[in-house]
Coordinates of N, CA and C in Angstrom, one line a residue:
M1 N 133.3 99.8 96.3 CA 132.1 100.0 97.1 C 131.5 101.3 96.7
P2 N 130.2 101.3 96.4 CA 129.5 102.5 96.1 C 129.5 103.5 97.2
R3 N 129.7 104.8 96.8 CA 129.7 105.9 97.8 C 128.3 106.3 98.1
E4 N 128.0 106.5 99.3 CA 126.6 106.8 99.8 C 126.3 108.3 99.6
D5 N 127.4 109.2 99.4 CA 127.2 110.6 99.2 C 126.7 111.0 97.9
L6 N 126.6 110.1 96.9 CA 126.1 110.3 95.6 C 124.7 109.8 95.5
T7 N 123.7 110.6 95.9 CA 122.4 110.1 95.8 C 121.7 110.4 94.5
G8 N 120.7 109.6 94.1 CA 120.0 109.9 92.9 C 120.6 109.3 91.7
Q9 N 121.7 108.5 91.8 CA 122.3 107.9 90.7 C 123.0 106.6 91.0
G10 N 123.3 105.8 90.0 CA 123.9 104.5 90.3 C 123.9 103.6 89.0
V11 N 124.7 102.6 89.1 CA 124.8 101.6 88.0 C 124.5 100.3 88.7
Y12 N 123.5 99.6 88.3 CA 123.0 98.4 88.9 C 123.1 97.1 88.0
R13 N 123.0 96.0 88.6 CA 123.0 94.7 87.9 C 122.0 93.8 88.6
L14 N 121.3 93.0 87.9 CA 120.3 92.1 88.5 C 121.1 90.9 89.1
S15 N 120.7 90.6 90.4 CA 121.3 89.4 91.1 C 120.3 88.8 92.0
D16 N 120.0 87.6 91.7 CA 118.9 86.9 92.5 C 117.6 87.6 92.6
G17 N 117.2 88.2 91.4 CA 115.9 88.9 91.3 C 115.9 90.3 91.9
K18 N 117.1 90.8 92.4 CA 117.1 92.1 93.0 C 118.2 92.9 92.2
L19 N 117.9 94.3 92.2 CA 118.9 95.1 91.6 C 120.0 95.4 92.7
V20 N 121.3 95.2 92.3 CA 122.4 95.4 93.2 C 123.3 96.5 92.7
K21 N 123.6 97.5 93.5 CA 124.4 98.6 93.0 C 125.8 98.2 92.9
R22 N 126.4 98.4 91.7 CA 127.8 98.1 91.4 C 128.7 99.3 91.6
C23 N 128.2 100.5 91.2 CA 129.0 101.7 91.3 C 128.0 102.9 91.2
N24 N 128.6 104.1 91.3 CA 127.7 105.2 91.3 C 127.5 105.8 89.9
T25 N 128.5 105.8 89.0 CA 128.4 106.4 87.7 C 129.0 105.4 86.7
L26 N 128.6 105.6 85.4 CA 129.2 104.8 84.3 C 130.7 105.0 84.3
H27 N 131.2 106.2 84.6 CA 132.6 106.5 84.5 C 133.5 105.7 85.5
E28 N 132.9 105.2 86.5 CA 133.6 104.3 87.5 C 133.8 102.9 86.9
L29 N 133.2 102.6 85.8 CA 133.4 101.3 85.2 C 134.8 101.2 84.5
I30 N 135.4 102.4 84.2 CA 136.7 102.4 83.5 C 137.8 102.3 84.6
H31 N 138.6 101.3 84.4 CA 139.7 101.1 85.4 C 141.0 101.3 84.9
T32 N 141.2 102.2 83.9 CA 142.5 102.6 83.4 C 142.7 104.1 83.7
G33 N 143.9 104.5 83.4 CA 144.2 105.9 83.6 C 143.6 106.8 82.5
E34 N 142.8 106.3 81.6 CA 142.2 107.1 80.6 C 141.2 108.1 81.1
T35 N 141.3 109.3 80.6 CA 140.4 110.3 81.0 C 139.0 110.0 80.6
T36 N 138.0 110.0 81.5 CA 136.6 109.7 81.1 C 135.9 110.9 80.8
P37 N 134.9 110.8 79.9 CA 134.1 112.0 79.5 C 133.3 112.5 80.7
S38 N 132.9 113.7 80.6 CA 132.1 114.3 81.7 C 130.6 114.0 81.5
D39 N 130.2 113.5 80.4 CA 128.7 113.2 80.3 C 128.5 111.8 79.9
D40 N 127.3 111.3 80.2 CA 127.0 109.9 80.0 C 126.8 109.6 78.5
A41 N 126.3 110.5 77.7 CA 126.1 110.3 76.3 C 127.5 110.0 75.6
T42 N 128.5 110.7 75.9 CA 129.8 110.5 75.3 C 130.3 109.1 75.8
F43 N 130.2 108.8 77.0 CA 130.6 107.5 77.5 C 129.9 106.4 76.7
L44 N 128.5 106.5 76.6 CA 127.8 105.4 75.9 C 128.2 105.3 74.4
D45 N 128.5 106.4 73.8 CA 129.0 106.4 72.4 C 130.4 105.7 72.3
R46 N 131.3 106.1 73.2 CA 132.6 105.5 73.2 C 132.6 104.0 73.5
A47 N 131.6 103.6 74.3 CA 131.5 102.2 74.7 C 130.7 101.4 73.7
G48 N 130.2 102.1 72.7 CA 129.5 101.4 71.6 C 128.0 101.1 71.8
F49 N 127.4 101.9 72.6 CA 125.9 101.7 72.9 C 125.1 102.8 72.1
T50 N 124.0 102.4 71.5 CA 123.1 103.3 70.8 C 121.7 103.1 71.4
P51 N 120.9 104.1 71.4 CA 119.5 104.0 71.8 C 118.7 103.0 71.0
L52 N 118.0 102.2 71.6 CA 117.2 101.2 70.9 C 115.7 101.5 71.1
E53 N 115.2 101.8 72.3 CA 113.8 102.1 72.6 C 113.7 103.0 73.8
Q54 N 112.7 103.8 73.7 CA 112.4 104.8 74.8 C 111.0 104.8 75.2
V55 N 110.8 104.8 76.6 CA 109.4 105.1 77.1 C 109.5 106.4 77.7
A56 N 108.9 107.4 77.1 CA 109.0 108.8 77.4 C 109.0 109.1 79.0
G57 N 110.1 109.7 79.4 CA 110.2 110.1 80.8 C 110.5 109.0 81.8
A58 N 110.5 107.7 81.3 CA 110.6 106.6 82.2 C 112.0 105.9 82.1
Y59 N 112.3 105.4 80.9 CA 113.5 104.7 80.6 C 113.9 104.7 79.2
T60 N 115.2 104.5 78.9 CA 115.7 104.4 77.6 C 116.6 103.2 77.6
I61 N 116.4 102.3 76.6 CA 117.2 101.1 76.4 C 118.3 101.4 75.4
H62 N 119.6 101.2 75.8 CA 120.7 101.3 74.9 C 121.2 99.9 74.6
V63 N 121.6 99.6 73.4 CA 122.1 98.3 73.0 C 123.5 98.4 72.5
A64 N 124.3 97.4 72.8 CA 125.7 97.4 72.4 C 125.8 97.1 70.9
S65 N 126.7 97.9 70.3 CA 126.9 97.7 68.8 C 128.0 96.6 68.7
P66 N 127.8 95.6 67.8 CA 128.9 94.6 67.6 C 130.1 95.2 66.9
D67 N 130.0 96.4 66.4 CA 131.1 97.0 65.6 C 132.2 97.6 66.5
I68 N 132.0 97.8 67.7 CA 133.0 98.6 68.6 C 134.2 97.7 68.8
E69 N 135.4 98.4 68.8 CA 136.6 97.7 68.9 C 136.7 97.1 70.3
V70 N 137.2 95.9 70.4 CA 137.2 95.1 71.7 C 138.2 95.7 72.7
G71 N 139.3 96.3 72.1 CA 140.4 96.8 73.0 C 140.1 98.1 73.7
S72 N 139.0 98.7 73.4 CA 138.6 100.0 74.0 C 138.4 99.8 75.5
A73 N 139.0 100.8 76.3 CA 138.8 100.7 77.7 C 137.3 100.9 78.1
Y74 N 136.5 101.6 77.3 CA 135.1 101.7 77.5 C 134.4 100.4 77.3
R75 N 134.8 99.7 76.3 CA 134.1 98.4 76.0 C 134.5 97.4 77.0
E76 N 135.7 97.4 77.5 CA 136.2 96.5 78.5 C 135.4 96.8 79.8
G77 N 135.1 98.0 80.1 CA 134.3 98.4 81.3 C 132.9 97.8 81.4
V78 N 132.4 97.5 80.2 CA 131.0 97.0 80.1 C 131.0 95.6 79.4
E79 N 132.1 94.9 79.6 CA 132.3 93.6 78.9 C 131.2 92.7 79.4
G80 N 130.6 92.0 78.4 CA 129.5 91.1 78.7 C 128.1 91.7 78.8
I81 N 128.1 93.0 78.7 CA 126.8 93.8 78.8 C 126.2 94.0 77.4
R82 N 125.0 93.6 77.2 CA 124.3 93.7 75.9 C 123.5 95.0 75.9
Y83 N 122.8 95.3 77.1 CA 121.9 96.4 77.2 C 122.3 97.2 78.4
L84 N 122.2 98.5 78.3 CA 122.3 99.5 79.4 C 121.0 100.3 79.4
I85 N 120.3 100.1 80.4 CA 119.0 100.8 80.5 C 119.1 102.0 81.5
L86 N 118.8 103.1 80.9 CA 118.7 104.4 81.7 C 117.3 104.6 82.3
A87 N 117.2 104.4 83.6 CA 115.9 104.7 84.2 C 115.9 106.1 84.9
T88 N 114.8 106.8 84.6 CA 114.7 108.2 85.2 C 113.4 108.3 86.0
P89 N 113.4 107.9 87.3 CA 112.2 107.9 88.1 C 111.7 109.3 88.4
D90 N 112.6 110.3 88.5 CA 112.3 111.7 88.6 C 113.4 112.6 88.1
P91 N 113.2 113.9 88.0 CA 114.2 114.8 87.4 C 115.5 114.8 88.1
Q92 N 115.5 114.6 89.4 CA 116.8 114.6 90.2 C 117.4 113.2 90.3
A93 N 116.9 112.2 89.8 CA 117.4 110.9 89.9 C 117.5 110.1 88.6
H94 N 118.5 109.4 88.4 CA 118.6 108.5 87.2 C 119.6 107.4 87.6
F95 N 119.4 106.2 87.0 CA 120.3 105.1 87.2 C 120.3 104.2 86.0
Y96 N 121.4 103.5 85.9 CA 121.6 102.6 84.8 C 121.5 101.1 85.3
I97 N 120.9 100.3 84.5 CA 120.8 98.9 84.8 C 121.6 98.1 83.7
M98 N 122.6 97.4 84.1 CA 123.4 96.6 83.1 C 122.7 95.2 82.9
V99 N 122.5 94.8 81.7 CA 121.9 93.6 81.3 C 122.8 92.8 80.4
G100 N 123.1 91.6 80.7 CA 123.9 90.7 79.9 C 123.1 90.2 78.7
D101 N 123.6 89.2 78.0 CA 123.0 88.7 76.8 C 122.0 87.6 77.2
S102 N 121.1 87.9 78.0 CA 120.1 86.9 78.5 C 118.7 87.4 78.3
L103 N 117.9 86.8 77.6 CA 116.5 87.2 77.3 C 115.8 87.2 78.7
A104 N 116.0 86.2 79.5 CA 115.3 86.1 80.8 C 115.6 87.3 81.6
E105 N 116.9 87.6 81.7 CA 117.3 88.8 82.5 C 116.7 90.1 82.0
Y106 N 116.7 90.2 80.7 CA 116.2 91.4 80.0 C 114.7 91.6 80.3
L107 N 113.9 90.5 80.2 CA 112.5 90.5 80.4 C 112.2 90.8 81.9
E108 N 113.0 90.2 82.8 CA 112.8 90.5 84.2 C 113.0 92.0 84.6
I109 N 114.0 92.6 83.9 CA 114.3 94.0 84.2 C 113.1 94.8 83.6
L110 N 112.6 94.5 82.4 CA 111.4 95.2 81.9 C 110.2 95.1 82.8
E111 N 110.1 93.9 83.4 CA 109.0 93.7 84.3 C 109.1 94.6 85.6
L112 N 110.4 94.8 86.0 CA 110.6 95.6 87.2 C 110.3 97.1 86.8
L113 N 110.5 97.5 85.6 CA 110.3 98.9 85.2 C 108.9 99.2 84.8
K114 N 108.0 98.2 84.7 CA 106.6 98.4 84.3 C 105.9 99.5 85.2
P115 N 106.0 99.4 86.5 CA 105.3 100.4 87.3 C 105.8 101.8 87.0
L116 N 107.1 102.0 86.8 CA 107.7 103.3 86.5 C 107.1 103.8 85.2
A117 N 107.0 103.0 84.1 CA 106.5 103.4 82.8 C 105.0 103.7 83.0
W118 N 104.2 102.9 83.8 CA 102.8 103.2 84.0 C 102.6 104.5 84.6
H119 N 103.4 104.7 85.7 CA 103.3 106.0 86.4 C 103.6 107.2 85.5
K120 N 104.6 107.1 84.7 CA 105.0 108.2 83.8 C 103.9 108.5 82.8
R121 N 103.3 107.4 82.3 CA 102.2 107.5 81.3 C 101.0 108.2 81.9
Q122 N 100.7 107.8 83.2 CA 99.5 108.4 83.9 C 99.8 109.9 84.1
A123 N 101.0 110.3 84.5 CA 101.4 111.7 84.7 C 101.2 112.5 83.5
L124 N 101.5 111.9 82.3 CA 101.5 112.7 81.1 C 100.1 112.7 80.4
A125 N 99.2 111.8 80.9 CA 97.8 111.7 80.3 C 97.0 112.9 80.7
P126 N 96.1 113.4 79.9 CA 95.3 114.5 80.2 C 94.4 114.2 81.5
Q127 N 94.3 115.1 82.4 CA 93.5 114.9 83.6 C 92.0 114.9 83.3
R128 N 91.3 113.9 83.9 CA 89.8 113.9 83.7 C 89.2 114.5 84.9
E129 N 88.1 115.2 84.6 CA 87.4 115.9 85.7 C 86.1 115.2 86.0

């Protein structure tokens, strides 16, 4: 059960057209006694995810590498996940969205993120007088 005292972060999965919180951090996906890294970049690297595409200030899409060893606790923690999308709605908040190997699910998530990307682009655009 996600803890409510950790605001501004989370790991979500699409379910019936809605984002459902699965846990608070990527590190909570590891269910072994293995020590987890203190930062998300190390976790993503050990789980075999690399950046694929970025919309500046809005989100970064990470894709699973087929080369990662299957026995890794990190890989098992994200089993069946093809994409991990890091959304950053503001400087104090970020969350990950887990996406399986489904084009429909992937496109639905991108559709949900469109307003965030639009807002970030508008904020970065030169102001007109």
